[in-house]
Short mmCIF file of C-alpha atoms in Angstrom, two decimals:
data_model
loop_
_atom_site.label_atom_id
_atom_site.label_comp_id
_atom_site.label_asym_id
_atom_site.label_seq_id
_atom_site.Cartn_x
_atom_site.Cartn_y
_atom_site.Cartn_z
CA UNK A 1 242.64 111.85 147.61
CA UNK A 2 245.84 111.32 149.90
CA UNK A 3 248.44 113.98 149.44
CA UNK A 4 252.25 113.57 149.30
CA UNK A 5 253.20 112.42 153.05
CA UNK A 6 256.80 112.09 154.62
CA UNK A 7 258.90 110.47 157.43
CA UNK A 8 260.01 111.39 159.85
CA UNK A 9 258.99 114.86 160.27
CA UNK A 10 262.79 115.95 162.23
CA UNK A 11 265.39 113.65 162.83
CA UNK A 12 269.20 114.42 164.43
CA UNK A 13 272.15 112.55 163.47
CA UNK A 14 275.75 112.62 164.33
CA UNK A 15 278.37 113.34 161.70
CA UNK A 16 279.56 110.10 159.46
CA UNK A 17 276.28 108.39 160.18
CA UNK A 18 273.71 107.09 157.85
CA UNK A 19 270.09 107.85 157.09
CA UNK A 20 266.86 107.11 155.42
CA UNK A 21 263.94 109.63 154.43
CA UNK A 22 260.61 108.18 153.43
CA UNK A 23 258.05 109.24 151.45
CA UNK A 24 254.47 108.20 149.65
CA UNK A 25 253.26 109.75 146.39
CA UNK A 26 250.09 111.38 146.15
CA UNK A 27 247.62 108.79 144.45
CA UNK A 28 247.30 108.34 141.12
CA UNK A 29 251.29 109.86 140.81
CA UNK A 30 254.27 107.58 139.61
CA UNK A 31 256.69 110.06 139.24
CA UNK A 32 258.82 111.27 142.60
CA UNK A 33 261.45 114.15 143.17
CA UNK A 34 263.47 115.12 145.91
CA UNK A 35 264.83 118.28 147.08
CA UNK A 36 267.28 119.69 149.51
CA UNK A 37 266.28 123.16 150.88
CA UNK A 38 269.19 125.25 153.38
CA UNK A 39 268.18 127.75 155.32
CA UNK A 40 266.97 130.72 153.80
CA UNK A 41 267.27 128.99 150.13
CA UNK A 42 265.31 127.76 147.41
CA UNK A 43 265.10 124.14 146.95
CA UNK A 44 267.92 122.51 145.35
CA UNK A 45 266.97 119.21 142.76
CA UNK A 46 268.59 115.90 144.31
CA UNK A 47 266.85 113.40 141.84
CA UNK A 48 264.01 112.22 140.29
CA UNK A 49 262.13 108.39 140.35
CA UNK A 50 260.32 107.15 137.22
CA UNK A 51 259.00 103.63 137.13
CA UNK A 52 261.58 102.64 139.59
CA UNK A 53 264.35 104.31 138.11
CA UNK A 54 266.26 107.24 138.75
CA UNK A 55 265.46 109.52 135.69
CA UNK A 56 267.60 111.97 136.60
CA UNK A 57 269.90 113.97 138.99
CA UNK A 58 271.41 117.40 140.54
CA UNK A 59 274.60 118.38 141.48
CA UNK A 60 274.92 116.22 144.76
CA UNK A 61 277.27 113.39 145.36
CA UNK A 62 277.18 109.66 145.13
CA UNK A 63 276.36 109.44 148.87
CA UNK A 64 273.28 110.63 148.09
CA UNK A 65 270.87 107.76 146.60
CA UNK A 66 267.31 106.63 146.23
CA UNK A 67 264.90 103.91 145.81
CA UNK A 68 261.40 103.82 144.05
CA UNK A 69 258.96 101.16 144.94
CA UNK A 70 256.47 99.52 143.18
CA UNK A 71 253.79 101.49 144.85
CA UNK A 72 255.38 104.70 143.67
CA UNK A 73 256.69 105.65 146.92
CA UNK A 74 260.44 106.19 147.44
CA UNK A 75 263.28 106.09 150.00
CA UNK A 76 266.15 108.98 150.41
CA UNK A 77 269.30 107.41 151.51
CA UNK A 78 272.40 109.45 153.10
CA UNK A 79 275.77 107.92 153.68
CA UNK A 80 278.37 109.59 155.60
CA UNK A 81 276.31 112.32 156.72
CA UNK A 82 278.26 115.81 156.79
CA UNK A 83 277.31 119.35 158.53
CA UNK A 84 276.39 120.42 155.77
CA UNK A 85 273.64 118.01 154.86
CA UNK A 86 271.77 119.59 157.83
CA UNK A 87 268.54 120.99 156.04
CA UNK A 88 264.50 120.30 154.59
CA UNK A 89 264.28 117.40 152.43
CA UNK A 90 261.26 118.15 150.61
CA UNK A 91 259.75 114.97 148.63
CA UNK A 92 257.25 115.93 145.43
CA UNK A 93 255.23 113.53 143.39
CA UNK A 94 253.69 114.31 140.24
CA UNK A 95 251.51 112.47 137.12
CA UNK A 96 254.81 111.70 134.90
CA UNK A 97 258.28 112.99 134.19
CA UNK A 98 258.69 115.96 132.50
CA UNK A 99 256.57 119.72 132.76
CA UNK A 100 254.00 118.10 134.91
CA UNK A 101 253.12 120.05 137.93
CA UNK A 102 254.52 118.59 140.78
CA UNK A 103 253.08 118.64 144.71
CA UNK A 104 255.15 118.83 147.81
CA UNK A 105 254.88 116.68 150.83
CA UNK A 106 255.59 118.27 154.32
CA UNK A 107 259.52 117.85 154.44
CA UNK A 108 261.30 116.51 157.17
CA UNK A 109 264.32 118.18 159.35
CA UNK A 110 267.32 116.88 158.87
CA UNK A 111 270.10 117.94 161.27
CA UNK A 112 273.56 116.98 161.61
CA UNK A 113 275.60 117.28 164.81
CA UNK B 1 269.63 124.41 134.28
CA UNK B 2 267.24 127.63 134.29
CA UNK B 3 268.88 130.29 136.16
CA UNK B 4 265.28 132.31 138.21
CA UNK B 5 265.53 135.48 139.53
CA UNK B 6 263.05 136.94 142.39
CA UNK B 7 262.11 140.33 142.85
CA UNK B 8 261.86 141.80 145.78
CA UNK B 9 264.08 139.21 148.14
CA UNK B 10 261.89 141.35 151.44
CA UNK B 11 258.44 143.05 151.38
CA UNK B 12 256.38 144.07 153.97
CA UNK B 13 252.82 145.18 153.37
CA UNK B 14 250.25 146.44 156.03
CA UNK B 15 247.09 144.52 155.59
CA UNK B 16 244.74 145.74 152.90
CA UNK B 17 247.67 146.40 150.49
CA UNK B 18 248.35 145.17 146.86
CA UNK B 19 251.60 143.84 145.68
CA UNK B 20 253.29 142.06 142.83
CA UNK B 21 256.34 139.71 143.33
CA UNK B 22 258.54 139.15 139.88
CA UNK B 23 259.84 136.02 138.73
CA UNK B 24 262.57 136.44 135.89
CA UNK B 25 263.96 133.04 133.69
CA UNK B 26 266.89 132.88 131.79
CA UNK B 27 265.26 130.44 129.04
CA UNK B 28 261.93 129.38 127.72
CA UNK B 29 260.08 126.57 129.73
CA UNK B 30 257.67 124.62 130.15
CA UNK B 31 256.31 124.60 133.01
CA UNK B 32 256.56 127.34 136.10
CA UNK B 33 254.91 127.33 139.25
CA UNK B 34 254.09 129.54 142.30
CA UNK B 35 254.65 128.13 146.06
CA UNK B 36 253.96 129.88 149.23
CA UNK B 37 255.76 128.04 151.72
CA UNK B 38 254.49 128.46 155.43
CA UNK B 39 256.22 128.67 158.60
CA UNK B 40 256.66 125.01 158.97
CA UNK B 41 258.10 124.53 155.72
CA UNK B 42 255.00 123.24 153.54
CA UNK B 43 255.42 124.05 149.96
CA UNK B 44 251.74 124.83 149.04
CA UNK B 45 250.68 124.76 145.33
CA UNK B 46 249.46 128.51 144.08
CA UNK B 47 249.60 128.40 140.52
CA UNK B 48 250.75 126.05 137.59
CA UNK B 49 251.04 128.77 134.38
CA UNK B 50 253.34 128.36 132.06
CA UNK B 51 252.26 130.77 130.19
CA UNK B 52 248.51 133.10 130.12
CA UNK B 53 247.18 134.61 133.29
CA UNK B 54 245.32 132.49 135.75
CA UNK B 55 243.19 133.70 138.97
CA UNK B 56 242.16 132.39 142.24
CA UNK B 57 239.99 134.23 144.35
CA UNK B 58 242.48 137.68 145.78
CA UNK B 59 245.66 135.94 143.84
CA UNK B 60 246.35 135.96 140.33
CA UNK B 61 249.58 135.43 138.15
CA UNK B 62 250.84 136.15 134.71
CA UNK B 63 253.73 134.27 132.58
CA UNK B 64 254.64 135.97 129.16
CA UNK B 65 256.71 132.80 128.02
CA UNK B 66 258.55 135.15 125.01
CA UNK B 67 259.44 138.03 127.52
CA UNK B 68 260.68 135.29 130.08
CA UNK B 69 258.91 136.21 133.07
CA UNK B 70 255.93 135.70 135.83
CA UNK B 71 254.50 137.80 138.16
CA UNK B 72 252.15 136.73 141.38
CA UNK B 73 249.67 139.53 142.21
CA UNK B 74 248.37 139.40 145.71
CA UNK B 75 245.24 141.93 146.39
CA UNK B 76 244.52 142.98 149.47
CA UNK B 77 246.92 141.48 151.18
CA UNK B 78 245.86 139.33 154.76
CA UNK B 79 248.32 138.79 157.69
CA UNK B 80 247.76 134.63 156.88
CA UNK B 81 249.64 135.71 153.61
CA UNK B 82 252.80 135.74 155.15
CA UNK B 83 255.42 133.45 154.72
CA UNK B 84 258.11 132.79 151.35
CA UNK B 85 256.80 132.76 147.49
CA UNK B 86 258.62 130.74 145.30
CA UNK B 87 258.53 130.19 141.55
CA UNK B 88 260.10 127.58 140.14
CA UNK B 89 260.42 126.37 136.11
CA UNK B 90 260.95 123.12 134.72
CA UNK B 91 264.47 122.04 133.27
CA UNK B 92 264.42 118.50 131.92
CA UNK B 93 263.41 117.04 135.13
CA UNK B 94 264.12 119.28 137.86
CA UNK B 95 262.14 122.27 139.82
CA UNK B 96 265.06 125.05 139.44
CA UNK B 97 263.64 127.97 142.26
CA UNK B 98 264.67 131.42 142.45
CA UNK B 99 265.90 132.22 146.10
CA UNK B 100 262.27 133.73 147.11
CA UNK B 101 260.46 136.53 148.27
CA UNK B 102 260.13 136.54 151.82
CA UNK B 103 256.80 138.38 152.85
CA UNK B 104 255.23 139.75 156.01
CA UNK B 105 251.87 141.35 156.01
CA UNK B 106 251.45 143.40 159.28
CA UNK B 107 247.60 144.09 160.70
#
């Protein structure tokens, strides 16, 4: 069984730039979260995928958006990347929407310069 | 969303020592899990309870839905047991984590 995986693992980007996070479900999962994790905090919810769909969302701005493929997995997109965006984007798959447990892939590093 | 509360925010433990980290909600959920995340960031899966008491091997944890609260029991504690424990509890769709206990476990 494949776990959750992510790319890239640390990426750099200059302030106003744009960028894309990548990540693949575990197998047998059609459900995928993301999460934004500062230093020294707990994760923060950006949104959640569902059958291609965004099924629901945190407190984080338009400029934050997301794609779900057919093959569960699901794309993190940026836009006009701020200091502040500098953190862990943790992906996390799960069986279904809802109280289901859900499983973490490795994160990558995002930082802004 | 579910506001969580962790207790203690800092422990540290010589090896061989017991402990028990808190995890207060302010509604009834449900679903909460444990993490331990490691030094590079990984999120690993310790528990899935939302409510009972559930063991594996020198770990066990303990959700009393009604009360609102979980606690993580760690027995004799190793230095690999270091790192951040999270809990986190379902709302709607979203993970809602307390801010952690960070934990170092010193030989």
């Amino acid at each position: 069984e494949t776990g959750v995986t992510q790319s890239p693992t640390h990426l750099i980007k200059t302030r106003g730039q744009q960028v894309t996070l990548r990540c693949s479900s575990q197998s047998g999962h059609n459900t995928v979260s993301w999460y934004q994790q500062a230093l020294g905090q707990g994760p923060q919810f950006i949104f959640q995928y569902y059958r291609e769909e965004e099924n629901g969302r945190g407190n984080f701005p338009p400029r934050f958006s997301g794609l779900q493929f057919p093959n569960y997995s699901s794309e993190l997109n940026v836009n006009a990347l701020e200091l502040d965006d500098s953190a862990l984007y943790l992906c996390a798959s799960s069986v279904g929407t809802g109280s289901y447990e859900q499983y973490f892939g490795p994160g990558t590093r995002l930082t802004v310069t | 969303g579910i506001q969580v509360e962790q207790s203690p925010p800092d422990l540290i433990l010589q090896e061989g020592a017991n402990s028990t980290l808190r995890c207060n909600f302010s509604d009834s959920v449900n679903n909460l899990q444990w993490f331990h995340q490691n030094p590079w960031g990984q999120l690993i899966n310790l528990f899935y309870i939302p409510s009972g008491t559930k063991q594996n091997g020198r770990l066990s944890a303990t959700t009393v839905a009604t009360e609102r609260y979980s606690s993580l029991y760690i027995s004799s504690s190793q230095t690999t047991d270091s790192g951040v424990y999270f809990c986190a509890a379902i709302s709607g769709y979203a993970l809602n984590f307390g801010k952690g206990t960070s934990l170092l476990v010193t030989p």
